[in-house]
XYZ file of C-alpha atoms in Angstrom:
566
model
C 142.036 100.984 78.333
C 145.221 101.959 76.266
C 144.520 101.619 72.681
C 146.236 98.436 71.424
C 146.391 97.034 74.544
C 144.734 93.734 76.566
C 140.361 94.333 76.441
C 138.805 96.156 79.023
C 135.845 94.878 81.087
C 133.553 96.166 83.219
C 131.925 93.846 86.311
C 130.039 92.022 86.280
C 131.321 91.061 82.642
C 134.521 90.303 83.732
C 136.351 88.591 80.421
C 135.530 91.737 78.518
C 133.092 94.789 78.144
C 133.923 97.452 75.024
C 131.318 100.386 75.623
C 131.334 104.313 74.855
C 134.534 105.294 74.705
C 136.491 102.106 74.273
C 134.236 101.550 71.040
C 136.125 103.939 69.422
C 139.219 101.452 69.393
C 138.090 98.380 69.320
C 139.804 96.795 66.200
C 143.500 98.068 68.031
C 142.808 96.079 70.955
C 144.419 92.646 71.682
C 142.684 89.943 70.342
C 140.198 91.545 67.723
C 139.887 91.460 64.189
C 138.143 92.367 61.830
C 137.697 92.720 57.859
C 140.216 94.271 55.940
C 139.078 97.379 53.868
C 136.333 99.821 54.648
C 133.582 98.004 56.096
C 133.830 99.892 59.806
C 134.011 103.587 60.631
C 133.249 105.163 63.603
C 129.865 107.404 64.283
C 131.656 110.016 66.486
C 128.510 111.726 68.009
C 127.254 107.978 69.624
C 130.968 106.560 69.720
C 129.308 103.480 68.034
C 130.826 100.877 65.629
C 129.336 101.164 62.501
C 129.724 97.926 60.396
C 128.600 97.673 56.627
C 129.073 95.173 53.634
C 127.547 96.552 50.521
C 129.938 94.652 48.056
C 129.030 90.733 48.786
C 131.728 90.705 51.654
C 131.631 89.129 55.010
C 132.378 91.836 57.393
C 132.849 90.400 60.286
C 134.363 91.344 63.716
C 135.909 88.296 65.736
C 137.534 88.465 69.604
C 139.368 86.071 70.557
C 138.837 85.589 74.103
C 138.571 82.463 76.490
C 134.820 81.462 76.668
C 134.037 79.309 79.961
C 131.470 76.281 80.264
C 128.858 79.016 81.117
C 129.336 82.258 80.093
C 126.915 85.419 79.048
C 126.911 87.551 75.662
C 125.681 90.705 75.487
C 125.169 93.489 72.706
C 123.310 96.532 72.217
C 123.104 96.970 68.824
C 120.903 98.607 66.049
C 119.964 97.138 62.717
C 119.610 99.064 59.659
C 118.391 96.914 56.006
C 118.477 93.606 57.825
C 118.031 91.184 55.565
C 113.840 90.630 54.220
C 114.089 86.949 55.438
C 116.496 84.209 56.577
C 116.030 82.576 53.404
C 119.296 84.029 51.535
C 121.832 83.455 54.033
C 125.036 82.726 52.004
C 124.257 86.120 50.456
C 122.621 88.540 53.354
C 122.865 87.657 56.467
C 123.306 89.269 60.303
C 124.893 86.934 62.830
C 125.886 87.521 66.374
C 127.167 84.332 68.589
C 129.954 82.985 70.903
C 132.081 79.543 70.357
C 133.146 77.585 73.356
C 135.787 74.752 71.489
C 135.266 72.391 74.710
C 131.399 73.028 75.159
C 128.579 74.780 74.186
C 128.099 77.645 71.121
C 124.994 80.004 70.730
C 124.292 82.264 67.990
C 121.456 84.201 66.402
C 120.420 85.435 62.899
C 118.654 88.816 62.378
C 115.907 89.258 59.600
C 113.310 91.595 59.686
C 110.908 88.849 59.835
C 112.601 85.532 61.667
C 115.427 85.208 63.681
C 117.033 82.033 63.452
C 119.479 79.865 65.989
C 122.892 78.426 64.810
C 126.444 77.697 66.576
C 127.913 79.270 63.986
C 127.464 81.506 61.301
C 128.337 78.512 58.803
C 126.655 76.174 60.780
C 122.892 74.600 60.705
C 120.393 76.903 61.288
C 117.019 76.862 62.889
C 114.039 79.619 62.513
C 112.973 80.287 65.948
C 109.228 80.177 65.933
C 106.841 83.239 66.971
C 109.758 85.487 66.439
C 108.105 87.969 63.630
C 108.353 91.429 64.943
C 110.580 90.973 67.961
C 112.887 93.499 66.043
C 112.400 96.660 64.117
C 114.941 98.979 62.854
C 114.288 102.068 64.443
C 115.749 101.843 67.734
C 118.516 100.251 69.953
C 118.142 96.823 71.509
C 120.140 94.866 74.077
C 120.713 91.411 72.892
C 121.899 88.987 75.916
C 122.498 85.007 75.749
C 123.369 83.161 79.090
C 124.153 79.854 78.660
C 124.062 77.398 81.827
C 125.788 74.247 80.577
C 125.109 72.489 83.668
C 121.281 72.699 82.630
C 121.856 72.464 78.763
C 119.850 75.814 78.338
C 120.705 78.934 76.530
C 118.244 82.052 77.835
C 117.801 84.464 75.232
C 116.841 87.609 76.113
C 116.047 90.621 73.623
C 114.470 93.978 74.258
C 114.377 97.539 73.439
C 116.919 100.240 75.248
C 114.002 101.876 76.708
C 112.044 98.519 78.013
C 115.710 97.410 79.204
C 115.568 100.394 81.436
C 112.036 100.810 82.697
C 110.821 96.986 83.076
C 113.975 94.860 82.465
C 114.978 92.864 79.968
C 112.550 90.219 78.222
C 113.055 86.667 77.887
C 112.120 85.694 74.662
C 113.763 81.708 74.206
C 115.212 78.889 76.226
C 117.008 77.057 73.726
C 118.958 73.550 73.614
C 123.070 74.179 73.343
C 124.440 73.228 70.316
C 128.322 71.529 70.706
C 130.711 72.610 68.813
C 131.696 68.970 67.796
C 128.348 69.694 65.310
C 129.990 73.054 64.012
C 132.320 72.779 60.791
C 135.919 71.937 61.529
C 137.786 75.181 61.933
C 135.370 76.950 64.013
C 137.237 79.153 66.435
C 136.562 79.497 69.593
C 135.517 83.628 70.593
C 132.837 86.083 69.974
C 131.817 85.910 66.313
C 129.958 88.858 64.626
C 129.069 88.943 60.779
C 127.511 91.690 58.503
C 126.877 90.519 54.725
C 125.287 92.152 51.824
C 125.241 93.104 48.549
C 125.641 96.385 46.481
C 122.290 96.371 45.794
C 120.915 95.420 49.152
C 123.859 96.282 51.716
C 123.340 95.281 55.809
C 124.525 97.643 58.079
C 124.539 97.538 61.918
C 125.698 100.031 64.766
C 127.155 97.988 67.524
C 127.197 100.350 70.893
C 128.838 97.762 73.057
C 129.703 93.989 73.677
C 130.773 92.169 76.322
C 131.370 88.836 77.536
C 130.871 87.444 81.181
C 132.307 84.171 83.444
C 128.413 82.232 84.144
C 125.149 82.357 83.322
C 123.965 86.361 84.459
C 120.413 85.439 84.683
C 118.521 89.267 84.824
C 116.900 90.701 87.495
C 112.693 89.635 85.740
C 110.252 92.203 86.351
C 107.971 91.331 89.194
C 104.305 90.574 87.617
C 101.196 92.616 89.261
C 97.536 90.902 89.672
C 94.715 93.456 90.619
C 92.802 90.699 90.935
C 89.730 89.795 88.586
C 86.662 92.246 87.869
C 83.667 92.656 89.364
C 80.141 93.965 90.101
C 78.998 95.651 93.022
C 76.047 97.709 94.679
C 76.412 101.167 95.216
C 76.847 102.164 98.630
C 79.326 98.637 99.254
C 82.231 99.020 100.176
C 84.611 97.469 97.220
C 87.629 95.518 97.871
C 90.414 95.048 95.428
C 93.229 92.328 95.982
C 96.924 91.826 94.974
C 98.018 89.075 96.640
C 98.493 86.856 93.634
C 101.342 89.712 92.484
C 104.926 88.180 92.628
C 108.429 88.361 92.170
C 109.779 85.877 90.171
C 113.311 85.870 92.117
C 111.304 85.687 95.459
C 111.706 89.345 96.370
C 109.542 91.408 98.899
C 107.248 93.546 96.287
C 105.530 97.075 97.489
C 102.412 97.856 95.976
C 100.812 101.117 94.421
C 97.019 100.901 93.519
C 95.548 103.944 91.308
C 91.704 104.780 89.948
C 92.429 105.429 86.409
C 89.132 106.026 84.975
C 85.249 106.496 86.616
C 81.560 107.682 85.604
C 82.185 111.116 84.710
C 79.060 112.059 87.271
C 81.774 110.814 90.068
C 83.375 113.456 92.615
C 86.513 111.698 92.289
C 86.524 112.624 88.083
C 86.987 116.142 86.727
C 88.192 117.151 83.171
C 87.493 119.082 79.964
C 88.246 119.412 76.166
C 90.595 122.387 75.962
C 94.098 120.044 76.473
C 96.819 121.261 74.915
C 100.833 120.292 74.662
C 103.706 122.097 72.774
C 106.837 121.363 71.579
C 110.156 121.725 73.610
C 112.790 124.069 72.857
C 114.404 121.052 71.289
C 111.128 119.111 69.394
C 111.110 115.754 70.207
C 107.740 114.605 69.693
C 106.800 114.333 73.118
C 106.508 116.210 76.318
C 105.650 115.749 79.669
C 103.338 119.102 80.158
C 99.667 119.238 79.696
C 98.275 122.851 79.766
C 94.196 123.746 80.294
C 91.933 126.467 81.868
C 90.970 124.090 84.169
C 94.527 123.694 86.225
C 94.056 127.828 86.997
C 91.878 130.570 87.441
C 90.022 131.776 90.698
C 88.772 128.688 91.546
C 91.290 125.960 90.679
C 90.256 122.168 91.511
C 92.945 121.340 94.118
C 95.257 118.748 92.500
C 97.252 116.452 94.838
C 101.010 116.104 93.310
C 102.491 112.541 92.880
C 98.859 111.036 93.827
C 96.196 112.727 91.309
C 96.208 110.654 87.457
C 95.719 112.311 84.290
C 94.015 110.244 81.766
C 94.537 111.232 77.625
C 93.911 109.494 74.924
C 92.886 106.721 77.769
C 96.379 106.406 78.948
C 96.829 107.048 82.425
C 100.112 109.034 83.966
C 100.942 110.353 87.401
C 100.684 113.692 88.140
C 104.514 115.093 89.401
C 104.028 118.952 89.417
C 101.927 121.678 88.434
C 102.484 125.174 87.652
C 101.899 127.911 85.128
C 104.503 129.298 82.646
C 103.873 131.237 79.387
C 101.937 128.947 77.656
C 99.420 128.753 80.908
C 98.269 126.352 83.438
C 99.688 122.903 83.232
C 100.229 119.903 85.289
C 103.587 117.590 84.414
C 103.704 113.419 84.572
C 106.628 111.627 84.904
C 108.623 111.025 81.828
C 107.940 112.561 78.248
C 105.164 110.433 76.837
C 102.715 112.722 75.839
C 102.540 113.945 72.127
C 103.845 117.425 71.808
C 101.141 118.889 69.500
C 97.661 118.063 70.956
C 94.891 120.785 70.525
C 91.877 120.855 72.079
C 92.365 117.420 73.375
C 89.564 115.592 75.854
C 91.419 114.610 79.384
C 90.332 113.797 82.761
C 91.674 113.993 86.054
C 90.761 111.211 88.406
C 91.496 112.112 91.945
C 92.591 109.323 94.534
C 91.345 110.556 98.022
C 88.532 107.914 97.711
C 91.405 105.055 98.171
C 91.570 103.535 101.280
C 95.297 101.571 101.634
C 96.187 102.320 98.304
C 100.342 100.956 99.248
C 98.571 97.760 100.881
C 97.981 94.547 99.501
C 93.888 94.779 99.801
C 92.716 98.291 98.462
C 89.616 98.883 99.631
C 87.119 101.777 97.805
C 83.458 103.558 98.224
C 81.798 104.214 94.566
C 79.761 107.456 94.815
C 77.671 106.864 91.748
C 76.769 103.982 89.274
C 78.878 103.201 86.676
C 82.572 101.580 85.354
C 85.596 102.182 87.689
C 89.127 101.011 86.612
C 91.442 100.319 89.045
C 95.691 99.490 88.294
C 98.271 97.777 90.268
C 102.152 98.305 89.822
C 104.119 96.459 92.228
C 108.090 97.151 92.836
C 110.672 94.423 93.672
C 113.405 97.586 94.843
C 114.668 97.321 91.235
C 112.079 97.046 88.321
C 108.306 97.595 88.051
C 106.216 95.517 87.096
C 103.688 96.385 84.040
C 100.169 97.804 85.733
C 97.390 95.406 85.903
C 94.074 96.809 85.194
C 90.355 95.469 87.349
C 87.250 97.090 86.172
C 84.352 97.375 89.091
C 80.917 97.637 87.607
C 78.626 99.346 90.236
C 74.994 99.001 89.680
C 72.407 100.481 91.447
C 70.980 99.943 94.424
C 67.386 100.114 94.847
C 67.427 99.511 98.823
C 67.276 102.877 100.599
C 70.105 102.961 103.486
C 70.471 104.782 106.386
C 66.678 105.279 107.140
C 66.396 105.124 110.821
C 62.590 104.242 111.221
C 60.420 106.629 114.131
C 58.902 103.779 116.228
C 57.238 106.060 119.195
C 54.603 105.338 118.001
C 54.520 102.292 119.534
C 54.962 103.492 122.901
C 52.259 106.582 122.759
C 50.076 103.264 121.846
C 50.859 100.935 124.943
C 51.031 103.709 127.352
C 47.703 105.594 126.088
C 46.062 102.139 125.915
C 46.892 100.781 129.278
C 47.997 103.566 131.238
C 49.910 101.888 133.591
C 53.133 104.197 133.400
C 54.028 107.256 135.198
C 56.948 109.632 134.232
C 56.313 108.308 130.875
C 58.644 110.980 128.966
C 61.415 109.263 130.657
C 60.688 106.225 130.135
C 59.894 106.757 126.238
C 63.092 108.712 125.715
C 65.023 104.853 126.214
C 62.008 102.972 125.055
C 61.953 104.679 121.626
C 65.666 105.117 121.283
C 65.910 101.022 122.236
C 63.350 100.453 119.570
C 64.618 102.435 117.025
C 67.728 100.530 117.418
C 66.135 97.066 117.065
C 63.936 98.700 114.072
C 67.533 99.256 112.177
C 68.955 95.856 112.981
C 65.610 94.014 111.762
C 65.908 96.723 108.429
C 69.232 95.889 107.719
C 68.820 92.087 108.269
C 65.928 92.234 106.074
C 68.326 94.165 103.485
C 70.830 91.543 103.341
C 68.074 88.937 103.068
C 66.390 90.495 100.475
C 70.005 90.754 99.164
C 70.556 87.054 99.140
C 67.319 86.474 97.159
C 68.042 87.814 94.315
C 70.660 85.512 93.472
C 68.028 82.558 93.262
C 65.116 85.019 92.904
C 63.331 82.155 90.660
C 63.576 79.348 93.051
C 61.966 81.675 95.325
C 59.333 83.219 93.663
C 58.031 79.010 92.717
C 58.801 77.137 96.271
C 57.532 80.018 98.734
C 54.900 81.923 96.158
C 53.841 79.362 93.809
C 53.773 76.216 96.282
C 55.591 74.035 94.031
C 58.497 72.355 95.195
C 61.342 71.170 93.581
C 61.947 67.774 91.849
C 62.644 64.831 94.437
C 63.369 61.721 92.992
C 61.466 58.616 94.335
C 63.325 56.686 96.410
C 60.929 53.580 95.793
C 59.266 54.045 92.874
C 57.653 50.759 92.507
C 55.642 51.405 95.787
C 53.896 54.496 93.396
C 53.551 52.997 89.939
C 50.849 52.339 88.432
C 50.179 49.818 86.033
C 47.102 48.839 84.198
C 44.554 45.675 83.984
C 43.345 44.963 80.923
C 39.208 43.609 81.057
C 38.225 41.201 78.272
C 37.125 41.998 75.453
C 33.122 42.903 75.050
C 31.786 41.232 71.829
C 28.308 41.335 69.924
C 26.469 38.011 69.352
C 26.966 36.324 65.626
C 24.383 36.052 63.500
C 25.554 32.120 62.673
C 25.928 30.192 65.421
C 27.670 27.083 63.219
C 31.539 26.307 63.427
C 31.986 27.697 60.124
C 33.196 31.594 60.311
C 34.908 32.444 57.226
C 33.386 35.591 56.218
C 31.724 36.230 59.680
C 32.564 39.206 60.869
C 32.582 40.392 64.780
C 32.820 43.934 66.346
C 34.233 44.437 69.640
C 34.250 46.762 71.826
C 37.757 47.028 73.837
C 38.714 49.705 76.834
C 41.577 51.477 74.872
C 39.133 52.809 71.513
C 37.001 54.962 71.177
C 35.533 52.971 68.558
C 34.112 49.929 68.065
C 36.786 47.304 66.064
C 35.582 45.252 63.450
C 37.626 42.524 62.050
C 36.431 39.367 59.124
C 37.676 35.654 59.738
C 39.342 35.125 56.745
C 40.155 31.058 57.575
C 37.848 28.634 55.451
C 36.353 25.409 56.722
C 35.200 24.288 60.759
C 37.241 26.134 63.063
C 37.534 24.855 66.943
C 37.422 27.131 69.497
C 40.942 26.729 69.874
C 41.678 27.389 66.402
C 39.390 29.985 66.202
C 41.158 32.133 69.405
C 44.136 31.905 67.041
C 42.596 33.324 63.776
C 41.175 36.378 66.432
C 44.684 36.956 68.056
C 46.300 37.123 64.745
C 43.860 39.700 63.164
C 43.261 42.094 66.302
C 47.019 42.499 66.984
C 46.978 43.518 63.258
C 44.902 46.084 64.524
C 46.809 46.956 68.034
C 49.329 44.810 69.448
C 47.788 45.049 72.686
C 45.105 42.470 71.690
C 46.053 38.884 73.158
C 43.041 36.226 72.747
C 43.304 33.436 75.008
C 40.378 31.863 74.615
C 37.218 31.329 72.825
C 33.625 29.796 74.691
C 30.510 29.200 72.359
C 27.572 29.060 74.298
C 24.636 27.364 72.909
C 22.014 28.960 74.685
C 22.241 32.835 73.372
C 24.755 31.853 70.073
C 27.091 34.552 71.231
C 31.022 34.035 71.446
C 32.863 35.133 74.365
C 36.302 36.179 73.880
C 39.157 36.837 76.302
């Protein structure tokens, strides 16, 4: 666009879009302004809009623009001394937001702890919660609100340049619209952005484009992988991995790419070594995407499959894209520049994947060669973004079953045919006898494998109901048809030396079924006693003793002066 003329926009943000170029003359175009003085310069190199208060002014950049009843904001911006916290806001503050007169406004402040949600940037203001460290100041981040009015939902999205670009962008909040009847009389209606700070602590942003959109542009999500959950298996089974719980959140067909990122290092599929190395690039970076060792070379190089093969450092796993040899030595190059550029003597692996069987399918299936930890990942692709990897970790233990022993059961027939001697041309015969036995020897060996198998999953309940002969607890259907209950006999007693009906002082040992010793007990009551009376004085002083005694009555017999008692 012509400097000083109507905004330029770029679809899909079709009220306005001021990027690269255009940045450069943004305050001459129709509809902006912006603080008086020397709060913006340009940074030439990035084309960005630098804005800066370091003398306790607002410098703030409005554009006055028709906002719809749904409508999208979006900013890439970086922050340099954001305010410490949204505590000081008349003084320090950061504020990005759009006013819609007739409907809804959205706004966010910037700290380098909280970000808060206001309207305006004189309006209430609300700390958004679990928002520490969603921005740093060291690199660029796209800032986008969408606001559906018809739901009464702002989505507000915020992510690193370089996440934006690999994986999407990252919803962070879905926030309530605030109307601008709440906002302080005044409030016009545009894109609002505000820099304030003091000479002591200045704010300072570099704004590399906004731009403002008719609806709600919802962005494409990242689909989310699932490798499924880990597990354990024998060595020798076949392992099965599954990603059918992986989605798209829009409903899009996915593809799928499985990898082995790490296994025992005894495993053919694992080879590596401790002489890594990375250098700088003509321009240093930081990072690099070549990893040079003796082992990618020589006479006898291990054959590396390109776009396939992983290289694991550090325990990070990247796809191998080339390999080759230039004047630093062997190397072999991964996608993107990731790797640190001075690494000496650095461990590494390389895990080949020719032991993956459908490794684009949904269901990856595997065959372990030795015990030990494998990690598998799944990235799945909607046709636009990737989704992060998911990792599964297969535990193979080993298995103490032999396989593939074919047992030699001739035998058998040298024995029937010696024995009875009832077949001629017996070689031909025993050529299919044996091979048919044979055969039925390795179907009962492997049935008895799996059985065995299957046993050790309730190896105790087997070793006490087919071993031990003791079953399991059943209860009794009809349990009083098995109870038993006891029948107390009366109680055995030793004649009395005084025969009268006086017993105070008398004393009388019995002998009862549920002692071991004989009970003595003293009739305490003075004066004649009945029998009746008597069976009374008894009950009460043998329950004393065990309140299982009941006396129920008391015969004298005159003919042996002995009392019996029952």
């Amino acid at each position: 666009a012509t400097p000083g003329g109507p905004l330029p926009f770029i679809n899909p943000f079709d009220i306005y879009c001021v990027c690269g170029p255009s940045m450069v003359f943004i305050q001459t175009y129709i509809g902006v302004s912006t603080t008086p003085g020397s709060h913006f310069t340009v940074d030439i190199p990035t084309q960005d809009l630098v804005i800066e208060s370091n003398d306790s002014v607002d410098a703030f950049l409005f554009i006055d623009s028709f906002v719809p009843s749904d409508y999208t904001i979006e900013a890439v911006i970086k922050f340099e001394n954001l305010p410490p916290t949204l505590s000081d806001l008349p003084n320090k503050a950061l504020f990005l937001g759009v006013v819609n007169i007739t409907g809804a406004c959205v706004g966010l402040f910037f700290s380098q702890t909280d970000l808060g949600y206001a309207g305006a940037v004189n309006g209430a203001m609300q700390v958004l919660p679990n928002s520490q460290g969603i921005i740093n100041q060291a690199e660029y981040f796209v800032i986008r609100i969408a606001v559906n009015s018809t739901l009464g939902a702002a989505y507000v999205y915020i992510t690193s340049v370089t996440e934006a670009i690999n994986i999407g962008q990252h919803l962070r909040f879905i926030l309530p619209l605030i109307p601008y009847t709440s906002l302080p009389p005044g409030t016009q209606e545009g894109t609002h952005m505000h820099v304030l700070g003091t000479a002591g602590d200045p704010s300072k942003a570099w704004l590399d484009s906004i731009c403002l959109a008719t609806g709600a542009l919802i962005p494409n999500l990242p689909p989310i992988a699932n490798a499924g959950t880990d597990q354990a298996a024998r060595l020798c089974q076949i392992v099965q991995l599954d990603g059918s719980a992986s989605f798209d959140p829009e409903g899009q067909p996915i593809s799928y790419q499985w990898r082995l990122i790490d296994a025992p290092v005894k495993s053919m599929f694992v080879f590596g070594g401790l002489d890594g190395k990375t250098y700088p690039l003509l321009v240093p970076t930081g990072f690099t995407n070549k990893f040079y060792s003796t082992a990618f070379g020589g006479l006898d190089p291990i054959p590396i499959v390109v776009g396939t093969d992983v290289l694991v450092v550090a325990g990070k796993p990247y796809t191998i894209m080339a390999q080759g040899a230039d004047i630093n030595g062997d190397y072999v190059q991964i996608d993107g520049f990731f790797l640190p550029d001075n690494l000496v003597n650095a461990a590494f692996k390389v895990i080949k994947q020719n032991g993956l069987n459908g490794s684009t399918n949904v269901k990856m299936t595997f065959l372990p060669d030795v015990p030990g930890f494998y990690k598998f990942d799944l990235t799945v692709f909607d046709g636009s973004l990737y989704s992060t990897a998911s990792v599964s970790v297969v535990n193979v233990l080993e298995s103490f079953l032999p396989r593939g022993c074919t047992p030699d059961l001739r035998f058998l027939w040298d024995y029937l045919s010696d024995f009875w001697d009832l077949v001629e041309d017996r070689e031909r015969i025993e050529t299919i006898w044996s091979g048919a036995a044979q055969q039925a020897a390795t179907e009962l060996y492997t049935l008895w494998q799996v059985e065995y198998s299957k046993s050790l999953r309730d190896i105790q309940r087997t070793f006490i109901r087919r071993w031990l002969h003791y079953d399991l607890f059943l209860r009794e259907p009809f349990p009083e048809i098995t109870k038993t209950r006891s029948v107390w006999r009366g109680v055995e007693t030793v004649p009395l030396s005084n025969a009268g009906a006086v017993y105070a002082g008398q004393k009388l040992t019995l002998s009862i079924p549920f002692a071991d010793d004989l009970v003595t007990v003293t009739v305490t009551t003075p004066g004649v006693l009945s029998p009746q009376k008597l069976a009374g004085e008894l009950k009460k002083l043998l329950q004393a003793v065990d309140k299982r005694f009941n006396v129920t009555a008391v015969f004298f017999d005159p003919l042996n002066t002995s009392l019996n008692i029952y």
